[in-house]
Coordinates of C-alpha atoms in Angstrom, one line a residue:
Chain A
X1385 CA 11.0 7.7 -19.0
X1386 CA 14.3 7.6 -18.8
X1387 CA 16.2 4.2 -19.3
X1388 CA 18.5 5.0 -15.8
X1389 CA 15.3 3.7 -13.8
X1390 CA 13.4 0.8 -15.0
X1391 CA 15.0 -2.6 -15.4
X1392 CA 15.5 -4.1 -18.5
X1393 CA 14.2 -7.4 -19.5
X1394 CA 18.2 -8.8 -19.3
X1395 CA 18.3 -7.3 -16.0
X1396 CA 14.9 -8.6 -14.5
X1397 CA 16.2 -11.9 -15.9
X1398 CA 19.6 -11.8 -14.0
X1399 CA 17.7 -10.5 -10.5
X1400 CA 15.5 -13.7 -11.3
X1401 CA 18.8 -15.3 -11.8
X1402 CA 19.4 -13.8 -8.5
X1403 CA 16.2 -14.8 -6.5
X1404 CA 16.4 -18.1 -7.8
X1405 CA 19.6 -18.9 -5.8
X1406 CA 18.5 -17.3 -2.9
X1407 CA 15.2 -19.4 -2.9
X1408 CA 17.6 -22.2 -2.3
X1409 CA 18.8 -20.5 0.6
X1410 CA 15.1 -19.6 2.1
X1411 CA 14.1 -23.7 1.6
X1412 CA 17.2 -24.3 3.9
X1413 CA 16.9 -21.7 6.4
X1414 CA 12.9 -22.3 7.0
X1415 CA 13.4 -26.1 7.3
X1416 CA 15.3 -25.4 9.9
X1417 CA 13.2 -22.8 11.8
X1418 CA 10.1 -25.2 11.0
X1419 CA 12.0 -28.2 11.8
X1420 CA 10.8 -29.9 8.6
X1421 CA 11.5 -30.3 5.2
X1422 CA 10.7 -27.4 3.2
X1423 CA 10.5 -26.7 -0.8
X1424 CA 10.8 -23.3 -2.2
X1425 CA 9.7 -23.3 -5.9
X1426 CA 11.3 -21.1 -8.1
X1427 CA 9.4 -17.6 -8.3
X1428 CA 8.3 -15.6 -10.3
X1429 CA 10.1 -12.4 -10.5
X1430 CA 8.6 -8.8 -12.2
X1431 CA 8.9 -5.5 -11.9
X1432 CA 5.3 -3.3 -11.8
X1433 CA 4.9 0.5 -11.4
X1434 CA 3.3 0.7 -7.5
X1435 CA -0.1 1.2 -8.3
X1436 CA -0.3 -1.8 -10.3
X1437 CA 0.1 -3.9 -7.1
X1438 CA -3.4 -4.2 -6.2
X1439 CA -4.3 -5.8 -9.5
X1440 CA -0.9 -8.0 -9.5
X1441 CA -1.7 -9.4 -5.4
X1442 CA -5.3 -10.2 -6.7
X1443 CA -7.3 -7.5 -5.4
X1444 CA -7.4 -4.1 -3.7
X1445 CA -10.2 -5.8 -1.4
X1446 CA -8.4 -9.6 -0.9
X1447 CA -7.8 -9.9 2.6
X1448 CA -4.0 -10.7 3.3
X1449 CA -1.6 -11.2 6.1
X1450 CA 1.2 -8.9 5.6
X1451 CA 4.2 -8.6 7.4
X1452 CA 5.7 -5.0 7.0
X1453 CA 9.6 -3.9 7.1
X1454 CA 11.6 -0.9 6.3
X1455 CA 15.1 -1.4 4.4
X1456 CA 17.9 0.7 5.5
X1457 CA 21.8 0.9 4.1
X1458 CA 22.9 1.0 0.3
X1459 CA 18.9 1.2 -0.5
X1460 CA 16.4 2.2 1.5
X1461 CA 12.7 1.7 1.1
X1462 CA 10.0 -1.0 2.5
X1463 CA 9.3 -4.6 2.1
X1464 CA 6.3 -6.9 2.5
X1465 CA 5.9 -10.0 2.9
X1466 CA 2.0 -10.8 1.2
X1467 CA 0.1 -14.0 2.3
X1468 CA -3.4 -14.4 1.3
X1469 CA -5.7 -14.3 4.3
X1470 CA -7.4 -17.4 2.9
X1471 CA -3.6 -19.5 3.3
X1472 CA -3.9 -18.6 7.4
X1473 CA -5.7 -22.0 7.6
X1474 CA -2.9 -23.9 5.7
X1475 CA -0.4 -21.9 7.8
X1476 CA -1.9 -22.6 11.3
X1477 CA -1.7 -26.4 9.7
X1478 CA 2.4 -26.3 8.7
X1479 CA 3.2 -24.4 12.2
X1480 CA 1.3 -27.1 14.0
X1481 CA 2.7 -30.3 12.6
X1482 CA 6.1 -28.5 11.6
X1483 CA 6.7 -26.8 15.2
X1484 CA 5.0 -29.0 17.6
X1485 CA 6.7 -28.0 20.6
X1486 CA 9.6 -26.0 18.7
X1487 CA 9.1 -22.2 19.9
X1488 CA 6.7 -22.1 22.5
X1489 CA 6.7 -18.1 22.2
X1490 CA 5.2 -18.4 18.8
X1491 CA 2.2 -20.0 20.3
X1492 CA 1.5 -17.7 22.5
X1493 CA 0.4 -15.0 20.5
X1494 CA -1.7 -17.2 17.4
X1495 CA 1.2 -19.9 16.0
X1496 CA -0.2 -19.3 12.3
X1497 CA 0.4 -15.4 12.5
X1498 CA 3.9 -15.4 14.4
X1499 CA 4.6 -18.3 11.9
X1500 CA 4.4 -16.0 8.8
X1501 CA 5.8 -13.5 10.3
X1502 CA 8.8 -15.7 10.8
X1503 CA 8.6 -16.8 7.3
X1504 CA 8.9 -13.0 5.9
X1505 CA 11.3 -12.3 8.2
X1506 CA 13.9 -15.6 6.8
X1507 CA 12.7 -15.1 3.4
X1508 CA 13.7 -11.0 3.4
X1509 CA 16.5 -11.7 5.2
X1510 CA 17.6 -14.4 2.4
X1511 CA 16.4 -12.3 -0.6
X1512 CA 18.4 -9.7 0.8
X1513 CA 21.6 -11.6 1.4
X1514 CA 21.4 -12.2 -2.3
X1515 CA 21.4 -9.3 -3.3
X1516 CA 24.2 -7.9 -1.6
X1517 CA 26.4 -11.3 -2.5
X1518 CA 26.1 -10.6 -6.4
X1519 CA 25.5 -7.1 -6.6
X1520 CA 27.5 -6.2 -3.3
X1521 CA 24.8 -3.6 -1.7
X1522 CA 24.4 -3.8 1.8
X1523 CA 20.6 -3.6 2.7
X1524 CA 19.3 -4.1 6.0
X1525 CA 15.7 -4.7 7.6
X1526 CA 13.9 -3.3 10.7
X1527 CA 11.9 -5.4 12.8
X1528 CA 8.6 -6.7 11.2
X1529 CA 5.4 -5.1 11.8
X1530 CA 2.3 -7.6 10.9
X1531 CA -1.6 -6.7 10.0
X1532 CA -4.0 -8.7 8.6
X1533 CA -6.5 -6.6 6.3
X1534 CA -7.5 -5.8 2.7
X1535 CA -4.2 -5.4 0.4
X1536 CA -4.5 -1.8 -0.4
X1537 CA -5.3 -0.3 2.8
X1538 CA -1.8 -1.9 4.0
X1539 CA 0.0 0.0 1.1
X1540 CA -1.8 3.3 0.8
X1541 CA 0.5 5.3 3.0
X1542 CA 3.0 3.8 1.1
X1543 CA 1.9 5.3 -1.7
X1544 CA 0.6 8.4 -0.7
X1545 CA 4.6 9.2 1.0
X1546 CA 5.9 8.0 -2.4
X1547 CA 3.7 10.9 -4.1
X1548 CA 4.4 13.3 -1.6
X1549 CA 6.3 16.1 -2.9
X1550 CA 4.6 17.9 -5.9
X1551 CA 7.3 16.9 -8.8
X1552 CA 7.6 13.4 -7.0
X1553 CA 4.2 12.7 -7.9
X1554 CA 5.6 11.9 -11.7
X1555 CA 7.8 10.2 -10.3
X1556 CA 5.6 7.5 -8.7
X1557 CA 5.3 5.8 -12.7
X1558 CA 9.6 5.8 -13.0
X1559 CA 9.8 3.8 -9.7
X1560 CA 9.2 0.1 -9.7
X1561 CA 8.4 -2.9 -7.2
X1562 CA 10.1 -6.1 -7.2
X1563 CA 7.7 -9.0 -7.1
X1564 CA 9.2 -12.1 -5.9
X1565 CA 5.9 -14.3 -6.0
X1566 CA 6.7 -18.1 -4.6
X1567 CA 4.9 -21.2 -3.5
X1568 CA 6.3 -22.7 0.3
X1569 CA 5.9 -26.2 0.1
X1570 CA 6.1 -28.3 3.7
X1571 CA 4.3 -30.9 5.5
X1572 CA 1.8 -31.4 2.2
X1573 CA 0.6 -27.6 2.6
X1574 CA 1.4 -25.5 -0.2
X1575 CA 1.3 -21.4 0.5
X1576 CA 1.7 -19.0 -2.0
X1577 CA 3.7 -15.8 -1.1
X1578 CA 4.7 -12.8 -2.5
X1579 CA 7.6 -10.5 -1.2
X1580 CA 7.6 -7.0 -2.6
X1581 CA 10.7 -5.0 -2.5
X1582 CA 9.9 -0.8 -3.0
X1583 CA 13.1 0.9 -2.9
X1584 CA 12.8 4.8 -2.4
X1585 CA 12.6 7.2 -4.9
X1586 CA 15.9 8.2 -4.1
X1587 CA 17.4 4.2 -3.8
X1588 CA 16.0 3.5 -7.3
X1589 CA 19.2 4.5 -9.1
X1590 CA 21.6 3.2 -6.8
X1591 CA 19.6 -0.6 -7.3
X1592 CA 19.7 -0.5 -10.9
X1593 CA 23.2 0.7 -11.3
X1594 CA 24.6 -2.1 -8.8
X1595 CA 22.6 -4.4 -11.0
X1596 CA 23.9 -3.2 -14.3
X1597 CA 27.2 -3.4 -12.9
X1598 CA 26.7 -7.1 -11.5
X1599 CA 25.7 -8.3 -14.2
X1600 CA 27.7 -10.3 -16.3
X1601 CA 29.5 -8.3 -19.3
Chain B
X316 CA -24.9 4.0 -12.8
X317 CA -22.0 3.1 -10.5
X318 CA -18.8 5.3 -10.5
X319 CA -15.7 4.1 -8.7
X320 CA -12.9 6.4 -7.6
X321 CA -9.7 5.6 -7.2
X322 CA -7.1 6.9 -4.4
X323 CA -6.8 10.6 -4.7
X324 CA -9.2 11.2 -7.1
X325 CA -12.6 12.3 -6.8
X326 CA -16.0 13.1 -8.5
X327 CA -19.4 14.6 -8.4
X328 CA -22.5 13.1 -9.7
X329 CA -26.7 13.0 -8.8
X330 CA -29.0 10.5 -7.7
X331 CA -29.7 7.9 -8.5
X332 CA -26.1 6.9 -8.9
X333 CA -23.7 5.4 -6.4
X334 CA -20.0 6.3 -5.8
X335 CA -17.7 3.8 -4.8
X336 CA -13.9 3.4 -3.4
X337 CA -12.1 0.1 -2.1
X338 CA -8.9 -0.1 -0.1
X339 CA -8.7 2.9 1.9
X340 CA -6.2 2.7 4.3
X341 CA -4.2 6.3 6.2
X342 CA -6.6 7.8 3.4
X343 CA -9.9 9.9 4.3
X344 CA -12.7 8.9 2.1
X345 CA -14.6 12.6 2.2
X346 CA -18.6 12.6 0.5
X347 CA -20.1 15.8 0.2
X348 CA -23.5 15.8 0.1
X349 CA -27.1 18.8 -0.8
X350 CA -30.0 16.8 0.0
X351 CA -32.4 19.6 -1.8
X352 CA -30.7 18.5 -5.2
X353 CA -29.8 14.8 -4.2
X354 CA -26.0 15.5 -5.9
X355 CA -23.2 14.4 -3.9
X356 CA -19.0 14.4 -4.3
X357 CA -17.0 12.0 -2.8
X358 CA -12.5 12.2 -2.9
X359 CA -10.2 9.8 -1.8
X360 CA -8.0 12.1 0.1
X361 CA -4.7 10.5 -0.3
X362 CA -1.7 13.1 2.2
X363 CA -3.2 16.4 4.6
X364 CA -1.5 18.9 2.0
X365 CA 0.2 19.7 -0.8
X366 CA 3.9 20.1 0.2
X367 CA 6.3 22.3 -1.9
X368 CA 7.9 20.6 -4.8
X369 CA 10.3 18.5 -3.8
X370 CA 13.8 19.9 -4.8
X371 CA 15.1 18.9 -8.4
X372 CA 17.7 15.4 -7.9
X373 CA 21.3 16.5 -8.9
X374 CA 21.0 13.2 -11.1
X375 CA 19.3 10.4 -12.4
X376 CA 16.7 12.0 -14.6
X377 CA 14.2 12.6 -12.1
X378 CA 13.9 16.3 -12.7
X379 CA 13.4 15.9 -16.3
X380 CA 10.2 14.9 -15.6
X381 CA 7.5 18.0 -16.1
X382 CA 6.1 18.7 -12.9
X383 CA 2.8 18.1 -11.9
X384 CA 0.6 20.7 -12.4
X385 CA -1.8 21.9 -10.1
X386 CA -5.4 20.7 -11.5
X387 CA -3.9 17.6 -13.0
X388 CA -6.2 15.3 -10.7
X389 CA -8.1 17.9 -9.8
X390 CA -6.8 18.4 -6.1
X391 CA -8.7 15.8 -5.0
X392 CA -5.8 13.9 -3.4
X393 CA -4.8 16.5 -0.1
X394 CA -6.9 17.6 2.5
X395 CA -6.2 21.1 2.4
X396 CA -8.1 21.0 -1.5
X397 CA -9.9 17.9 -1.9
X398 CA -13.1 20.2 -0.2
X399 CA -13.0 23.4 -2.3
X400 CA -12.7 21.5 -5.3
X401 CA -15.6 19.0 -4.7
X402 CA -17.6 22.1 -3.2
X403 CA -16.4 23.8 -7.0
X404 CA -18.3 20.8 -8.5
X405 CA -21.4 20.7 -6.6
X406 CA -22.3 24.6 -7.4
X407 CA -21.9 23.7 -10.6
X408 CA -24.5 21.7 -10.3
X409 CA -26.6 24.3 -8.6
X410 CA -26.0 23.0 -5.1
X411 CA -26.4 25.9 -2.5
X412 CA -23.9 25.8 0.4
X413 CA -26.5 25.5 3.1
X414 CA -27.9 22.2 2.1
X415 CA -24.6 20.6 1.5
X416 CA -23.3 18.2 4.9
X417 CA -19.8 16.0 4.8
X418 CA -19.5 12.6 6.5
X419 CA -16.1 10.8 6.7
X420 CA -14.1 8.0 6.5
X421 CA -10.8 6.3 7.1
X422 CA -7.1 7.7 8.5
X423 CA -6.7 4.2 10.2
X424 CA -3.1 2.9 11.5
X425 CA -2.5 -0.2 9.7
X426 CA 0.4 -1.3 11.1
X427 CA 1.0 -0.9 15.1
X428 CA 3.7 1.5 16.4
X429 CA 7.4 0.6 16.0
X430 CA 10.5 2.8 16.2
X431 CA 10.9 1.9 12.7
X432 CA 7.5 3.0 11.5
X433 CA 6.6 6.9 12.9
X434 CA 3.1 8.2 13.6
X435 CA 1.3 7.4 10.4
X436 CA -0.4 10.5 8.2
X437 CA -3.9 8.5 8.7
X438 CA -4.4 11.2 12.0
X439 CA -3.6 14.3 10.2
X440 CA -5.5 13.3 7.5
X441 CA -8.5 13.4 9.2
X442 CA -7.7 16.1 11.2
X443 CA -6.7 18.5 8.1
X444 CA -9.9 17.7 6.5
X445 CA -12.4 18.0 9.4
X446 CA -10.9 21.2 10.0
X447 CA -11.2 22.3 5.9
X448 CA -14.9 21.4 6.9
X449 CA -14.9 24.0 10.0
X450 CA -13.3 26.3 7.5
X451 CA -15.6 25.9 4.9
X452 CA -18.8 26.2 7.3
X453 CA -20.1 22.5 6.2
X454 CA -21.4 20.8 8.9
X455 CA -20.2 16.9 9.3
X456 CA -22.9 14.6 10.1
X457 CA -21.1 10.9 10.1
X458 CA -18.1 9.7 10.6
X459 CA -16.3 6.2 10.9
X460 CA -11.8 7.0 11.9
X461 CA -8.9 5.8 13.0
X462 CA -8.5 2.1 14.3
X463 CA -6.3 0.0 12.6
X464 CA -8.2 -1.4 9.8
X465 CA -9.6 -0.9 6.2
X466 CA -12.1 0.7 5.0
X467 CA -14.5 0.6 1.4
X468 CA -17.5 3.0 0.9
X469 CA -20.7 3.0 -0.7
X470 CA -21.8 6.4 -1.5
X471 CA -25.4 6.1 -2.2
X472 CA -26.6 9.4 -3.9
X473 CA -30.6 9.2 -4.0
X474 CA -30.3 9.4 0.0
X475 CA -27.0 10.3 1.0
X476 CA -26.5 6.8 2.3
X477 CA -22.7 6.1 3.4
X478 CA -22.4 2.5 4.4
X479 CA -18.7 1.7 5.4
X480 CA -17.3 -2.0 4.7
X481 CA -14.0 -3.4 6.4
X482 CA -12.4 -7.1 6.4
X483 CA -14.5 -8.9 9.0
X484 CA -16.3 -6.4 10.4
X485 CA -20.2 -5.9 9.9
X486 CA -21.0 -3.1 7.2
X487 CA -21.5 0.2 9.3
X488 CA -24.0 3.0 7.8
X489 CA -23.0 6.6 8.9

């Protein structure tokens, strides 16, 4: 494995670096759009080869909410935004003390699933600012696209694009996922997230160079 | 003894054991099954065929990697060999061609249709294998595809049992 396409640990601690800044952002910008206060502890960060993902979420069989987008720009690739099923209760909750009244189109269509959705779309849209503030790549997302399920069922065609190809198939252990696992604290309910960013076969060099060069000499 | 697969891998075995795979998704869970010898194959069919290698990247070290040979995992991960190599397994094991059925699994949509996200390869998956089966002259006796949801499978060789399991849904025999 060449060293052009796995972070090193220096480098997984500066994108920490990185996600930890942003986190302040995603606290501000979901108070707002919840209309409460909210906390955003500092996540964990990792890199993990894609098949490890099931294990790392807790489960090829846990039932999640996941809210699905494709990046496009500098790096292309997906994200997801990973609830655990089991935190819907928690959310339903949050949305219903936080938004009483606030966006009357969320209700319509189940407040606790429009509300995450919401959530991954700020938090993306954050973690992605970040990233193009220190290591100047301009990454944009599509629209989300939500389903609630087991975790691996919602990534398999992910995985089986990223091992189409014959020689790509290798390739599937050189490219990594970003882990940004964090806990959204607001109106005494505490939900554990995880976003998971899986740049493209072809957007993994571009990522790592812009975050070599980034970084600070 | 219980043998679980993972995705795009596959395996043949004999009664009175069970095969098992979680977390099937766009993927066709395919069991083979000869009821005369109670042995049964199952593959977790992962893309409908093997594309051409990819071309070599102009940089980046990609195309240092070896490519993957053919065999590797056995060809259990595309429609188009998942069956001849089960089938490959099964006479092995003596199975004749005229006891051996095929039930199926999976090829859901997991996420609903956006611009952003095309037609998803869950269709063509199942479509690519049912017609390997056609090919093949194996007739398919069950099946449980498409929808929108996740699917895990309990291949139960002593009877050639296929129960089907999804999140909140009731456990479906086929």
């Amino acid at each position: 494995m060449s060293d052009t396409e796995i972070l090193t640990n220096e480098q997984t601690d500066y994108l920490k670096e990185l996600m930890n800044v942003a986190t302040g952002n995603a606290a501000a910008a979901l108070s707002q759009l919840l209309q409460t206060d909210v906390d955003v502890t500092m996540p964990a960060v990792y890199t993990l080869p894609p098949a490890k993902l099931p294990s790392a979420i807790g489960g090829a069989e846990l039932p999640v909410i996941c809210v699905k987008m494709r990046m496009y720009g500098d790096v292309t690739g997906e994200m997801f935004f990973i609830v655990p099923e089991k935190e819907k209760g928690k959310m339903a909750r949050l949305a219903e003390k936080a938004m009483m009244g606030a966006a009357p189109h969320l209700k319509e269509r189940g407040v606790d699933i429009s509300a995450i959705e919401e959530i991954g779309n700020i938090m993306t849209g954050v973690y992605l600012a970040a990233i193009h503030d220190f290591c100047k790549l301009n990454i944009y997302h599509s629209v989300p696209a939500v389903s609630i399920d087991m975790f691996q069922p919602l990534i398999d065609e992910l995985l089986a694009n990223m091992s189409r190809g014959g020689g790509e198939v290798i390739v599937i252990e050189n490219v990594f996922v970003i882990v940004v696992e964090s806990v959204v604290a607001a109106a005494g309910e505490e939900i554990r997230a995880f976003l998971l960013m899986v740049p493209s076969v072809k957007s993994v060099k571009r990522l790592v160079d812009s975050i070599k060069e980034a970084m600070p000499k | 003894m219980i043998i679980k697969v993972e995705m795009g891998e596959g395996v043949v075995s004999d009664s009175p054991d069970i095969i098992t795979t979680v977390g099937c998704g766009s993927c066709v869970i395919l069991t083979l099954y000869d009821a005369v010898r109670k042995v049964g194959g199952l593959a977790h069919v992962m893309l409908p065929e093997e594309n051409p290698p990819a071309p070599p990247f102009a940089k980046g070290g990609i195309s240092e990697s070896p490519p993957l040979k053919k065999g590797d995992s056995g060809g259990f991960e595309y429609a188009s060999t998942a069956i001849p190599s089960l089938l490959d397994e099964m006479f092995k094991s003596g199975c004749s061609r005229r006891n051996i059925t095929a039930k199926i699994a999976g090829g859901a949509k997991m996420f609903a249709s956006y611009a952003e996200f095309p037609a998803g390869i869950g269709e063509q998956n199942v479509k690519n294998v049912r017609q390997m089966l056609v090919n093949q002259a194996i007739p398919l006796t069950g099946f449980d595809v498409g929808g929108k949801h996740g699917r895990s499978v309990e291949f139960y060789l002593d009877s050639g049992r296929v129960v089907v399991k999804a999140f909140s849904k009731e456990d479906r025999e086929i």
